[in-house]
PDB file of C-alpha atoms in Angstrom:
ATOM      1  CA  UNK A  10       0.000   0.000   0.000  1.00  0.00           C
ATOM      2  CA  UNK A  11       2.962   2.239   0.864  1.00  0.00           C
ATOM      3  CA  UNK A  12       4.403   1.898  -2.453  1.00  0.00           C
ATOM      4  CA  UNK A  13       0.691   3.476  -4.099  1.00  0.00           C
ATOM      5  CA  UNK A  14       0.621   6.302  -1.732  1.00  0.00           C
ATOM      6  CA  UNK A  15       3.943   6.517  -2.590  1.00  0.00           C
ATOM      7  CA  UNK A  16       3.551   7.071  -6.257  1.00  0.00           C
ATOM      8  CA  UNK A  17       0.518   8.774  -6.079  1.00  0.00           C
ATOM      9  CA  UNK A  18       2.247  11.581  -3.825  1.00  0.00           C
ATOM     10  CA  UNK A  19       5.316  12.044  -5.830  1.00  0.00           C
ATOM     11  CA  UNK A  20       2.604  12.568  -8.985  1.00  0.00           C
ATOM     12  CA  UNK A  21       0.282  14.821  -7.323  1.00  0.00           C
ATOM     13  CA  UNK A  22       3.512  17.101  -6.147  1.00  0.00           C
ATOM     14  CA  UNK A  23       5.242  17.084  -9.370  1.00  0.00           C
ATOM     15  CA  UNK A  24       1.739  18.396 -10.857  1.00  0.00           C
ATOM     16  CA  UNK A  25       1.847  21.063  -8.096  1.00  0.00           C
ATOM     17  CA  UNK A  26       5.621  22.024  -8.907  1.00  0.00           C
ATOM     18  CA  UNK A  27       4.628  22.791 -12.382  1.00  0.00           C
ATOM     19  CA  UNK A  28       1.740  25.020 -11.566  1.00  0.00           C
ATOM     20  CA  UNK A  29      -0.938  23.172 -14.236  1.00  0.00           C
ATOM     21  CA  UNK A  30      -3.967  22.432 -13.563  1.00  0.00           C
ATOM     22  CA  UNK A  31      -4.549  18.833 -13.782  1.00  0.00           C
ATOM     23  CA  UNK A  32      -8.173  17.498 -15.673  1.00  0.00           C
ATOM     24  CA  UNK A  33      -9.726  14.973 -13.776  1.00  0.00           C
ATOM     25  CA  UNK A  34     -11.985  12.930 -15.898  1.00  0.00           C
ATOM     26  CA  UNK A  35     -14.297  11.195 -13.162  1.00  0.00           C
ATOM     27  CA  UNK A  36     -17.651  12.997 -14.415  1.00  0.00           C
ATOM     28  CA  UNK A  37     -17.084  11.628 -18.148  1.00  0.00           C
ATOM     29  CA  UNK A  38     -18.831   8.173 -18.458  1.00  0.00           C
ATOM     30  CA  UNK A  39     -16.425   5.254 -19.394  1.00  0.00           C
ATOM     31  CA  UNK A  40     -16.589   3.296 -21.571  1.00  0.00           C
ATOM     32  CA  UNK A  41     -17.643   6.023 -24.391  1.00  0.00           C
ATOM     33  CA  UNK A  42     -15.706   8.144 -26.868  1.00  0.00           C
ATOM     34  CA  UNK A  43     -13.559  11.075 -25.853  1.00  0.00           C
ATOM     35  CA  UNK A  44     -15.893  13.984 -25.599  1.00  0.00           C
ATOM     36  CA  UNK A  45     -15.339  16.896 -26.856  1.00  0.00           C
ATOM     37  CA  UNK A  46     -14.761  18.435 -23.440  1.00  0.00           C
ATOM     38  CA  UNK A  47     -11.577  16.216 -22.542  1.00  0.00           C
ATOM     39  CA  UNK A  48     -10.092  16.309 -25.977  1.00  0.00           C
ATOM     40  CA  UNK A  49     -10.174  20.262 -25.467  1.00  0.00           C
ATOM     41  CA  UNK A  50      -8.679  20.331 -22.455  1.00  0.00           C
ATOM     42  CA  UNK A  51      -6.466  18.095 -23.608  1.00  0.00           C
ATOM     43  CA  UNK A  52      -5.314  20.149 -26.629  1.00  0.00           C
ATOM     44  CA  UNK A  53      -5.032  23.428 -23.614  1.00  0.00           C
ATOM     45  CA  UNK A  54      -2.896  21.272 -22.046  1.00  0.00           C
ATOM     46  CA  UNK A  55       1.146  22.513 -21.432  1.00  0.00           C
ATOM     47  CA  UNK A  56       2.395  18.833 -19.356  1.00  0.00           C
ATOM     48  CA  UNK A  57       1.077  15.554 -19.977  1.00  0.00           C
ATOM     49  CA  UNK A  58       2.003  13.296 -17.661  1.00  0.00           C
ATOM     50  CA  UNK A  59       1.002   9.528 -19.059  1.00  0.00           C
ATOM     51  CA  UNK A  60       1.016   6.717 -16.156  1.00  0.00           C
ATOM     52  CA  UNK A  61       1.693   3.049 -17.914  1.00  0.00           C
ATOM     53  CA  UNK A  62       0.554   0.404 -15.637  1.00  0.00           C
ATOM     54  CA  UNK A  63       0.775  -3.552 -16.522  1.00  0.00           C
ATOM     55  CA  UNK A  64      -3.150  -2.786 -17.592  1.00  0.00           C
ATOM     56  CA  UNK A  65      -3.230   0.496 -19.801  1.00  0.00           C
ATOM     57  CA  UNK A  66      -3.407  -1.015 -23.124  1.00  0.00           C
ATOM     58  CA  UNK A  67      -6.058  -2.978 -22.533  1.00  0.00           C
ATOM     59  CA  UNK A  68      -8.334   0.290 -22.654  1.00  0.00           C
ATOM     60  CA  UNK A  69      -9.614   1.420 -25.514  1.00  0.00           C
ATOM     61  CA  UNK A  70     -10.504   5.352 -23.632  1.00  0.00           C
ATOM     62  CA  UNK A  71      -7.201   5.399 -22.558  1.00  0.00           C
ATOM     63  CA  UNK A  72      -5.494   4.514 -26.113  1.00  0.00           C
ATOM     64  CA  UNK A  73      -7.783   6.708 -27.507  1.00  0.00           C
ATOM     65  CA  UNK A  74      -6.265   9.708 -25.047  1.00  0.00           C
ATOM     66  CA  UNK A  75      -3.032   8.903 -25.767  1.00  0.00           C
ATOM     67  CA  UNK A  76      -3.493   9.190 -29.576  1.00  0.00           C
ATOM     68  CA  UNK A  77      -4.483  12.691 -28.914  1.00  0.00           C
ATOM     69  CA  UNK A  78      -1.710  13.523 -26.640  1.00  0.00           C
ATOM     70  CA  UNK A  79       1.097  12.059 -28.930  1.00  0.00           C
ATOM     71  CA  UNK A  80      -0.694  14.236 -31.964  1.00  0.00           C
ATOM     72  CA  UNK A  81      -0.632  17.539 -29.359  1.00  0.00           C
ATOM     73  CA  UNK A  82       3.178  16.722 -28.286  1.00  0.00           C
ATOM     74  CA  UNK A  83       3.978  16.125 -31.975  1.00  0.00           C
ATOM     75  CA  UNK A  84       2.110  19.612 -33.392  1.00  0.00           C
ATOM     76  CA  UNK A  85       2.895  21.961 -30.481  1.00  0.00           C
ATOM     77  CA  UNK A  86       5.822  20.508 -28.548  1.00  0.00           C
ATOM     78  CA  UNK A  87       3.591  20.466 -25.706  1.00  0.00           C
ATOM     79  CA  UNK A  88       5.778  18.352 -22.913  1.00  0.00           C
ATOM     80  CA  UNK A  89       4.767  14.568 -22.859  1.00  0.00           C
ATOM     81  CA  UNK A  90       6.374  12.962 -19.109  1.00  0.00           C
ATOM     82  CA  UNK A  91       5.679   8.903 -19.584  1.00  0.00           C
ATOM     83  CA  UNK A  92       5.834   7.247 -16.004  1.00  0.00           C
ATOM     84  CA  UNK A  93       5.987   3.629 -16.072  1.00  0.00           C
ATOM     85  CA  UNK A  94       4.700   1.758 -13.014  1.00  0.00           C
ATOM     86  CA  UNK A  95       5.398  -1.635 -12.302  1.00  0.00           C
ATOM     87  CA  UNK A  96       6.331  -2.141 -16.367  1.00  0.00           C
ATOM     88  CA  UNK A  97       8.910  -1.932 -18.567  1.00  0.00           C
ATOM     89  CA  UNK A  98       9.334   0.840 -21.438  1.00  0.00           C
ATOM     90  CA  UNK A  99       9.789  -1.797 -23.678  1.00  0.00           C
ATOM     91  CA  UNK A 100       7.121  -3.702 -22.932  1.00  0.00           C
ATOM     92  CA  UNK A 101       4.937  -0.426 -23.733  1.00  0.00           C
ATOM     93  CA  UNK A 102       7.476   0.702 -26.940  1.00  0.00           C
ATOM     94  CA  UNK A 103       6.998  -2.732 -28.479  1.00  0.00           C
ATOM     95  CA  UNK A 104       3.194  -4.057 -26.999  1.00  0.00           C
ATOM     96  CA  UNK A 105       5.030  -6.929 -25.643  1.00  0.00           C
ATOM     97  CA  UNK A 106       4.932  -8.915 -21.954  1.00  0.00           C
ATOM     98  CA  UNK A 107       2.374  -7.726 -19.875  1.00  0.00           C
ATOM     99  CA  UNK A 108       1.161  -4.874 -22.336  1.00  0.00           C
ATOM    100  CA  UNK A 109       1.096  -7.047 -25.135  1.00  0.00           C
ATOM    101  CA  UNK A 110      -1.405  -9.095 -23.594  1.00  0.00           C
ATOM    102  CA  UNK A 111      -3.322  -6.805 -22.567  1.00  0.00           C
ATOM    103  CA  UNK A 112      -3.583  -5.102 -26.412  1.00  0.00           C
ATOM    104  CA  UNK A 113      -3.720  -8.442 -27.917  1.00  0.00           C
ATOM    105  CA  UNK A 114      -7.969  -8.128 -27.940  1.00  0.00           C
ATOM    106  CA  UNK A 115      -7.643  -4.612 -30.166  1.00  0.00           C
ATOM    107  CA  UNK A 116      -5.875  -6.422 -32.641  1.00  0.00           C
ATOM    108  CA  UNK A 117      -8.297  -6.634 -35.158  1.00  0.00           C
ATOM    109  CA  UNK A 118      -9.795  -2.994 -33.859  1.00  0.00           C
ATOM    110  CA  UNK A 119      -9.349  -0.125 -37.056  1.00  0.00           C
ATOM    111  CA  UNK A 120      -7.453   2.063 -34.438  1.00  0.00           C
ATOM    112  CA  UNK A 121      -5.159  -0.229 -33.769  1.00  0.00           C
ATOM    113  CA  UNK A 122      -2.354   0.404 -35.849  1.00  0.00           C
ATOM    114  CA  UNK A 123      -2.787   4.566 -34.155  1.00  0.00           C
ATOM    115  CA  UNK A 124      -2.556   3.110 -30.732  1.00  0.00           C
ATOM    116  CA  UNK A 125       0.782   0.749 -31.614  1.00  0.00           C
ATOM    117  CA  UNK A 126       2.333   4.019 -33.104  1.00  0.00           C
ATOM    118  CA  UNK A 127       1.027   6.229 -29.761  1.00  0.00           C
ATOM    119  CA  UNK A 128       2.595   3.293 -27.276  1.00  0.00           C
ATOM    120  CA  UNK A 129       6.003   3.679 -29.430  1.00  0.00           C
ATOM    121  CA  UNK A 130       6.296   6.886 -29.753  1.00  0.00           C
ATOM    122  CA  UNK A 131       5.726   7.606 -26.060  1.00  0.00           C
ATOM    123  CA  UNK A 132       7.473   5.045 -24.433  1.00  0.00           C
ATOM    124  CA  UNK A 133      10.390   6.374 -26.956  1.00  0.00           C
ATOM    125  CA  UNK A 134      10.403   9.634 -24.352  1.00  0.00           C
ATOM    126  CA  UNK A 135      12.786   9.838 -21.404  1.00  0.00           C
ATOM    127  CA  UNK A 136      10.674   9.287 -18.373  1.00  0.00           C
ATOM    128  CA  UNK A 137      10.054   7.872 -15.093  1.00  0.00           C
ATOM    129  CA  UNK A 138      10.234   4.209 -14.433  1.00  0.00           C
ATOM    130  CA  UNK A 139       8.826   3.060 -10.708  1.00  0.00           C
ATOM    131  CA  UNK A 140       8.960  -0.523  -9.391  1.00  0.00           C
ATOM    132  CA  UNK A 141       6.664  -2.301  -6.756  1.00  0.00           C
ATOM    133  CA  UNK A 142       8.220  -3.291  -3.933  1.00  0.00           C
ATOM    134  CA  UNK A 143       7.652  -5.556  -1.482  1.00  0.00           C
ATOM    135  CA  UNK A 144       5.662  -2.686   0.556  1.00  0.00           C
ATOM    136  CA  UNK A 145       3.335  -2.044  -1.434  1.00  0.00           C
TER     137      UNK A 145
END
């Protein structure tokens, strides 16, 4: 549990430190396309900070955001921060491991081959790698 709180402080500071405002999507129903409300703020955005966990890829809302932020940080230069909890940058770069079987149901999805290039070109990015430990 320690190793959560742990990662979720260090997050919520660093957004702090940079004075941005962070977008909390809670209200937006899941399960349903980006609205046009998050992929504004989204496109406002100065920082994205993209948390990779052993179960990211195997959601089509969050693929779907991470298109969008890869075509912001390409267009604007906007700054893209990948953190990758508890899996490996490769594993995310190449959809392989843990993340590849969590992609492998989209393979046959039409967006597919935008979310392979989004997971590449992001875990391509310096970043943040963090580790479970035995605490938590």
């Amino acid at each position: 549990m320690m190793g959560k709180i742990l990662v979720r402080t260090s997050l919520i500071i660093f957004i702090m430190l940079s004075s941005r405002k962070a977008f909390d999507d809670e209200k937006i129903k899941k399960g349903k396309k980006i609205s046009d409300e998050l992929i504004g703020s989204i496109e406002d955005s100065k920082l994205y900070i993209i948390v990779f966990s052993k179960n990211y890829a195997s959601s089509s809302w969050c693929l779907d955001e991470l298109v969008k932020i890869m075509e912001c940080h390409r267009k604007t230069e906007q700054t893209a921060y990948p953190v990758f909890y508890d899996v490996e940058p490769s594993e995310v770069r190449k959809q392989s491991g843990i993340v590849g079987e969590a992609f492998a149901k989209y393979e046959m999805e039409e967006a597919a081959g935008k979310w392979r290039v989004a997971l590449k070109e992001a875990a391509d990015l310096a970043g943040w790698e963090l580790k479970k430990t035995a605490d938590g």
